[in-house]
Amino acid sequence: MNYFRLVADDDSSWHLQLPDTFPNGEDLDVWAFRKGVAYSGLQPVPILVQREGRPVDYVPTAFGSEIMSTRMANIIDEIAPDEIQRIPTVIAAEGSWELINPLHVVDCIDHDRSDIQYYPPDHPRLAGNPRMVVKLVINGNRTQGHDLFMAKGWRVATIVSERLRMALQDTGISGIDFWPVSAED
């Protein structure tokens, strides 16, 4: 099966971001939605419009969180219901928007075929882990049964199956592009 990384496709679209705090002053962990575990914090999550532009169905934030239209979330939920957590949001814009929290982290990076810069061996926390991924290639044999997941060691990217990509494309989801990440095994 082929897999694809979700990426934003249009720079003329709006840019969204998570704030540092909730309206009540409680801190918001902007990385909470990239850990591969269910989020149990305050809801709904406030979303700020960082730059005005054309609203689109898919908007990744600077910290990797993914905000999407309820329409897009419904399509993902149909195909991969156990692989996401849908979190309500508040955005000062028309429409219905959600934060999607991928729940699975799969050890699938093909380190030999990928182009990766690693943290040095003496790094205090991340020794040997990917620091920057120029080209991500995954081993599809390790992803069996998953339609949406993050790669272990590089949770910045959300990866989807061809089946999910086709469903999103067939319904005209906007603001999204799909970069191939799978290698023939």
Backbone as numpy.savetxt, mean C-alpha at the origin, in Angstrom:
# Nx Ny Nz CAx CAy CAz Cx Cy Cz
1.53 -17.16 -11.54 0.69 -15.98 -11.54 1.58 -14.73 -11.54
1.15 -13.69 -12.20 1.87 -12.43 -12.23 1.42 -11.52 -11.10
2.37 -10.71 -10.61 2.08 -9.78 -9.52 2.56 -8.39 -9.91
1.94 -7.38 -9.26 2.19 -5.99 -9.60 2.24 -5.13 -8.35
3.10 -4.13 -8.39 3.17 -3.15 -7.31 2.21 -2.01 -7.62
1.42 -1.60 -6.62 0.53 -0.45 -6.78 1.35 0.83 -6.68
1.18 1.72 -7.64 1.84 3.03 -7.61 0.86 4.09 -8.11
1.07 5.32 -7.65 0.25 6.44 -8.12 0.63 6.73 -9.57
-0.37 7.08 -10.39 -0.08 7.27 -11.81 -0.17 8.70 -12.32
-0.65 9.63 -11.51 -0.91 10.96 -12.06 -0.49 12.04 -11.08
0.47 12.85 -11.48 0.95 13.90 -10.59 0.00 15.09 -10.51
-1.01 15.14 -11.39 -1.97 16.25 -11.33 -3.09 15.97 -10.34
-3.08 14.78 -9.75 -4.12 14.45 -8.78 -3.79 15.06 -7.42
-4.76 15.05 -6.55 -4.54 15.59 -5.21 -3.55 14.73 -4.45
-2.89 15.33 -3.46 -1.98 14.61 -2.58 -2.57 14.66 -1.17
-2.61 13.50 -0.53 -3.18 13.39 0.81 -2.10 12.97 1.79
-2.32 13.28 3.06 -1.36 12.86 4.09 -2.08 12.61 5.41
-1.42 11.82 6.24 -1.90 11.58 7.59 -1.32 12.66 8.50
-2.11 13.19 9.41 -1.56 14.17 10.36 -0.79 13.46 11.47
-0.05 14.21 12.26 0.70 13.63 13.38 -0.19 13.30 14.56
-1.33 13.99 14.65 -2.23 13.79 15.79 -3.68 13.74 15.33
-4.50 13.13 16.17 -5.95 13.16 15.99 -6.46 14.51 16.48
-7.68 14.88 16.13 -8.23 16.16 16.60 -8.21 16.33 18.12
-8.27 15.20 18.85 -8.25 15.28 20.33 -6.85 15.43 20.90
-5.82 15.48 20.02 -4.44 15.65 20.47 -3.67 14.35 20.62
-4.35 13.20 20.54 -3.66 11.91 20.65 -2.78 11.69 19.43
-1.58 11.15 19.66 -0.65 10.90 18.56 -1.21 9.86 17.59
-0.89 10.05 16.32 -1.23 9.09 15.28 0.06 8.51 14.73
0.24 7.22 14.84 1.42 6.54 14.32 1.23 6.39 12.81
1.96 7.18 12.02 1.79 7.16 10.57 2.26 5.85 9.95
3.02 5.05 10.67 3.47 3.75 10.17 2.54 2.60 10.59
1.49 2.89 11.33 0.61 1.84 11.86 -0.05 1.01 10.77
-0.15 1.55 9.56 -0.87 0.88 8.49 0.06 0.16 7.51
1.33 -0.03 7.93 2.31 -0.74 7.11 2.99 -1.85 7.92
2.38 -2.28 8.99 2.98 -3.29 9.86 2.51 -4.71 9.55
1.42 -4.83 8.81 0.89 -6.15 8.51 0.07 -6.74 9.65
-0.41 -5.89 10.55 -1.27 -6.32 11.65 -2.48 -5.39 11.72
-3.54 -5.87 12.32 -4.76 -5.08 12.43 -4.51 -3.82 13.27
-5.08 -2.73 12.84 -5.01 -1.45 13.54 -6.15 -1.39 14.55
-5.83 -0.98 15.78 -6.87 -0.91 16.82 -6.95 0.48 17.44
-6.37 1.47 16.80 -6.37 2.82 17.33 -7.67 3.56 17.06
-7.63 4.86 17.33 -8.80 5.71 17.12 -9.27 5.67 15.68
-10.58 5.79 15.51 -11.19 5.87 14.18 -12.37 6.84 14.26
-12.69 7.51 13.18 -12.06 7.51 11.88 -10.73 8.25 11.91
-9.89 7.94 10.93 -8.57 8.55 10.83 -8.70 9.83 10.00
-8.24 10.97 10.53 -8.32 12.20 9.75 -7.27 12.19 8.63
-7.65 12.70 7.47 -6.75 12.79 6.33 -6.72 14.25 5.89
-5.51 14.74 5.64 -5.33 16.12 5.21 -5.08 16.17 3.71
-5.65 17.19 3.07 -5.34 17.42 1.66 -4.07 18.26 1.64
-2.98 17.62 1.24 -1.67 18.28 1.23 -1.53 19.20 0.03
-2.07 18.74 -1.11 -2.04 19.55 -2.32 -3.34 19.33 -3.08
-4.02 20.41 -3.41 -5.25 20.33 -4.18 -4.95 19.74 -5.55
-5.91 19.09 -6.11 -5.78 18.50 -7.43 -7.02 17.69 -7.73
-6.95 16.91 -8.75 -8.08 16.08 -9.17 -8.21 14.89 -8.22
-9.37 14.73 -7.55 -9.56 13.55 -6.70 -9.52 12.27 -7.54
-8.80 11.28 -7.06 -8.70 9.98 -7.73 -9.00 8.88 -6.72
-9.21 7.68 -7.23 -9.58 6.55 -6.38 -8.44 6.05 -5.49
-7.20 6.23 -5.92 -6.05 5.67 -5.19 -5.01 6.74 -4.93
-4.65 6.92 -3.62 -3.66 7.92 -3.25 -2.76 7.34 -2.15
-1.50 6.99 -2.49 -0.56 6.60 -1.44 -0.01 7.86 -0.77
0.27 7.76 0.52 0.83 8.90 1.25 2.35 8.77 1.33
2.99 9.80 1.85 4.45 9.81 1.97 4.97 8.66 2.83
4.19 8.17 3.77 4.64 7.09 4.65 4.09 5.73 4.24
3.62 5.62 2.99 3.20 4.34 2.46 1.77 3.95 2.73
1.05 4.71 3.56 -0.36 4.40 3.77 -1.12 4.63 2.48
-2.21 3.91 2.31 -2.97 4.00 1.07 -4.41 4.40 1.35
-4.79 5.52 0.76 -6.14 6.03 0.89 -6.82 5.77 -0.44
-8.03 5.26 -0.37 -8.73 4.95 -1.61 -10.22 5.18 -1.46
-10.86 5.30 -2.61 -12.30 5.46 -2.61 -12.94 4.18 -2.07
-14.12 4.33 -1.52 -14.86 3.16 -1.05 -15.14 2.23 -2.22
-15.32 2.78 -3.40 -15.54 1.96 -4.61 -14.35 1.03 -4.83
-13.13 1.56 -4.73 -11.94 0.73 -4.90 -11.81 -0.29 -3.77
-12.06 0.14 -2.54 -11.99 -0.75 -1.39 -12.98 -1.91 -1.53
-14.16 -1.63 -2.08 -15.15 -2.69 -2.29 -14.64 -3.75 -3.26
-13.96 -3.33 -4.32 -13.42 -4.28 -5.30 -12.36 -5.15 -4.64
-11.46 -4.54 -3.88 -10.43 -5.31 -3.19 -11.06 -6.27 -2.19
-12.06 -5.79 -1.47 -12.73 -6.62 -0.46 -13.43 -7.82 -1.08
-13.91 -7.69 -2.31 -14.56 -8.81 -3.00 -13.56 -9.92 -3.31
-12.35 -9.53 -3.71 -11.36 -10.51 -4.15 -10.45 -10.96 -3.01
-10.11 -10.06 -2.11 -9.15 -10.36 -1.03 -9.70 -9.92 0.33
-10.84 -10.42 0.75 -11.47 -9.91 1.97 -10.68 -10.13 3.25
-9.89 -11.17 3.31 -9.13 -11.46 4.53 -7.73 -10.85 4.50
-7.43 -10.09 3.46 -6.08 -9.56 3.30 -5.98 -8.06 3.56
-7.11 -7.43 3.88 -7.11 -5.99 4.18 -7.99 -5.69 5.38
-7.68 -4.57 5.99 -8.54 -3.99 7.02 -8.97 -2.63 6.45
-10.26 -2.38 6.44 -10.79 -1.11 5.94 -11.03 -0.18 7.12
-10.41 0.98 7.06 -10.48 1.92 8.17 -11.15 3.20 7.70
-12.21 3.63 8.36 -12.89 4.86 7.93 -11.99 6.09 8.11
-12.20 7.05 7.24 -11.42 8.29 7.28 -12.35 9.50 7.28
-11.76 10.64 7.55 -12.46 11.92 7.42 -11.59 12.80 6.53
-12.13 13.15 5.37 -11.44 14.03 4.43 -12.41 15.14 4.06
-11.90 16.36 4.01 -12.73 17.50 3.61 -12.86 17.50 2.08
-13.56 16.51 1.55 -13.77 16.40 0.11 -15.02 15.57 -0.13
-15.60 15.73 -1.31 -16.77 14.94 -1.66 -16.36 13.50 -1.86
-17.29 12.60 -1.61 -17.02 11.19 -1.82 -16.80 10.45 -0.52
-16.57 9.17 -0.66 -16.36 8.29 0.48 -14.97 7.67 0.35
-14.14 7.82 1.41 -12.74 7.43 1.35 -12.39 6.55 2.54
-11.46 5.63 2.32 -11.03 4.71 3.37 -9.52 4.57 3.34
-8.98 4.20 4.46 -7.57 3.85 4.59 -7.52 2.33 4.57
-6.66 1.78 3.75 -6.55 0.33 3.65 -5.28 -0.12 4.35
-5.43 -1.09 5.21 -4.32 -1.65 5.97 -4.08 -3.08 5.48
-3.02 -3.32 4.67 -2.70 -4.69 4.26 -2.32 -5.53 5.47
-2.88 -6.73 5.56 -2.70 -7.56 6.75 -1.67 -8.68 6.60
-1.13 -8.87 5.40 -0.18 -9.97 5.19 1.17 -9.45 4.71
2.22 -10.00 5.31 3.60 -9.72 4.91 4.19 -11.07 4.51
4.62 -11.16 3.24 5.08 -12.43 2.68 6.57 -12.35 2.38
7.30 -13.36 2.78 8.74 -13.45 2.51 8.91 -13.92 1.07
8.95 -12.98 0.13 8.91 -13.34 -1.29 9.89 -12.58 -2.17
10.72 -11.70 -1.62 11.64 -10.94 -2.46 12.70 -11.86 -3.04
12.88 -11.77 -4.36 13.93 -12.50 -5.04 15.16 -11.58 -5.03
16.00 -11.76 -4.04 17.14 -10.86 -3.83 18.16 -10.94 -4.98
18.24 -12.07 -5.65 19.19 -12.21 -6.76 18.74 -11.44 -8.00
17.46 -11.36 -8.23 16.93 -10.70 -9.44 16.53 -9.25 -9.20
16.40 -8.85 -7.95 16.04 -7.48 -7.62 17.28 -6.60 -7.61
17.08 -5.30 -7.74 18.16 -4.32 -7.60 17.92 -3.59 -6.28
18.68 -3.97 -5.25 18.43 -3.49 -3.89 19.72 -2.94 -3.29
19.59 -1.82 -2.60 20.69 -1.31 -1.77 20.33 -1.65 -0.32
21.25 -2.26 0.38 21.00 -2.76 1.73 21.62 -1.85 2.79
21.05 -1.88 3.99 21.67 -1.22 5.13 22.98 -1.93 5.44
23.99 -1.21 5.90 25.29 -1.84 6.20 25.17 -2.81 7.38
26.09 -3.77 7.45 26.05 -4.77 8.52 26.16 -4.20 9.93
26.68 -3.00 10.07 26.82 -2.41 11.40 25.66 -1.49 11.77
24.60 -1.47 10.96 23.44 -0.64 11.30 22.79 -1.19 12.57
22.46 -0.32 13.55 21.96 -0.80 14.84 20.63 -1.54 14.79
19.77 -1.22 13.84 18.44 -1.87 13.82 18.14 -2.62 12.53
18.68 -2.15 11.42 18.24 -2.69 10.13 19.35 -3.35 9.32
20.37 -3.83 9.97 21.51 -4.45 9.29 21.04 -5.52 8.30
21.51 -5.38 7.05 21.20 -6.37 6.02 19.84 -6.24 5.38
18.97 -5.36 5.89 17.64 -5.18 5.30 17.71 -4.21 4.13
16.73 -4.29 3.20 16.72 -3.35 2.09 16.57 -1.91 2.58
17.41 -1.03 2.04 17.33 0.40 2.34 16.59 1.11 1.21
16.91 0.70 -0.01 16.24 1.25 -1.18 16.11 0.13 -2.21
14.93 0.03 -2.78 14.70 -0.98 -3.80 14.49 -0.24 -5.13
15.44 -0.43 -6.04 15.35 0.19 -7.36 14.46 -0.64 -8.26
14.64 -1.95 -8.19 13.83 -2.88 -8.97 13.43 -4.02 -8.05
12.13 -4.18 -7.84 11.63 -5.24 -6.99 11.18 -6.41 -7.85
11.71 -7.59 -7.53 11.28 -8.83 -8.17 10.92 -9.80 -7.06
9.76 -10.40 -7.18 9.34 -11.36 -6.16 9.30 -12.77 -6.72
9.35 -13.74 -5.84 9.24 -15.15 -6.19 7.77 -15.53 -6.01
7.09 -15.70 -7.13 5.67 -16.01 -7.12 5.32 -17.32 -6.43
6.28 -18.24 -6.33 6.02 -19.52 -5.65 5.76 -19.31 -4.16
6.24 -18.21 -3.61 6.07 -17.94 -2.18 4.81 -17.13 -1.87
4.05 -16.76 -2.88 2.90 -15.88 -2.68 1.57 -16.59 -2.86
1.60 -17.89 -2.98 0.39 -18.66 -3.26 -0.73 -18.34 -2.28
-1.91 -18.11 -2.82 -3.07 -17.85 -1.99 -3.25 -16.39 -1.61
-2.36 -15.51 -2.06 -2.47 -14.09 -1.72 -2.80 -13.27 -2.96
-3.74 -12.35 -2.80 -4.08 -11.41 -3.86 -3.62 -9.99 -3.53
-3.30 -9.73 -2.27 -2.81 -8.42 -1.84 -1.93 -8.63 -0.61
-0.70 -8.08 -0.65 0.23 -8.28 0.46 1.37 -7.29 0.36
2.20 -7.27 1.39 3.46 -6.52 1.39 4.59 -7.53 1.44
5.72 -7.15 0.85 6.88 -8.04 0.85 7.68 -7.85 2.13
8.03 -8.96 2.77 8.85 -8.90 3.98 10.17 -8.19 3.67
10.50 -7.24 4.50 11.72 -6.47 4.30 11.51 -5.20 3.49
10.40 -5.09 2.80 10.11 -3.88 2.01 8.60 -3.65 2.02
8.10 -3.27 3.21 6.66 -3.10 3.39 6.15 -1.78 2.83
6.99 -1.04 2.15 6.56 0.21 1.53 5.63 -0.08 0.36
5.84 -1.20 -0.31 5.08 -1.53 -1.51 3.92 -2.47 -1.20
2.77 -2.16 -1.78 1.65 -3.10 -1.76 1.65 -3.82 -3.09
1.56 -5.14 -3.02 1.62 -5.98 -4.21 0.27 -6.67 -4.39
-0.19 -6.72 -5.65 -1.48 -7.35 -5.95 -1.30 -8.39 -7.04
-2.21 -9.35 -7.04 -2.21 -10.40 -8.06 -2.75 -9.84 -9.37
-2.51 -10.59 -10.43 -3.06 -10.20 -11.73 -4.58 -10.19 -11.69
-5.16 -11.11 -10.97 -6.62 -11.17 -10.84 -7.17 -9.88 -10.24
-6.53 -9.37 -9.19 -6.97 -8.12 -8.56 -6.68 -6.93 -9.47
-5.52 -6.92 -10.11 -5.18 -5.84 -11.06 -6.23 -5.74 -12.15
-6.62 -6.87 -12.72 -7.61 -6.86 -13.80 -8.95 -6.33 -13.31
-9.36 -6.72 -12.12 -10.63 -6.24 -11.58 -10.60 -4.72 -11.38
-9.49 -4.19 -10.89 -9.36 -2.75 -10.69 -9.34 -2.01 -12.03
-8.61 -2.53 -12.99 -8.55 -1.90 -14.31 -9.89 -1.97 -15.03
-10.57 -3.10 -14.94 -11.85 -3.28 -15.64 -12.93 -2.34 -15.14
-12.81 -1.87 -13.91 -13.83 -0.96 -13.36 -13.42 0.50 -13.46
-12.28 0.78 -14.09 -11.88 2.16 -14.33 -11.39 2.91 -13.11
-10.76 2.21 -12.18 -10.20 2.87 -11.00 -9.16 3.89 -11.46
-9.20 5.09 -10.88 -8.29 6.17 -11.31 -7.17 6.39 -10.30
-6.07 6.98 -10.79 -4.95 7.34 -9.94 -3.97 6.23 -9.67
-4.09 5.12 -10.38 -3.28 3.95 -10.07 -2.56 3.42 -11.30
-1.37 2.91 -11.07 -0.62 2.22 -12.10 -0.12 0.93 -11.48
0.24 -0.01 -12.30 0.68 -1.32 -11.84 2.03 -1.65 -12.44
3.05 -1.76 -11.61 4.40 -2.10 -12.08 4.64 -3.58 -11.86
5.00 -4.32 -12.89 5.27 -5.76 -12.73 6.41 -6.01 -11.76
6.24 -7.00 -10.90 7.28 -7.36 -9.93 7.57 -8.85 -9.91
6.88 -9.63 -10.70 7.08 -11.07 -10.64 8.04 -11.53 -11.72
8.73 -12.60 -11.42 9.67 -13.20 -12.35 9.15 -14.58 -12.73
9.47 -14.98 -13.92 9.11 -16.34 -14.31 9.90 -17.32 -13.47
9.23 -18.25 -12.85 9.90 -19.24 -11.99 10.05 -20.55 -12.69
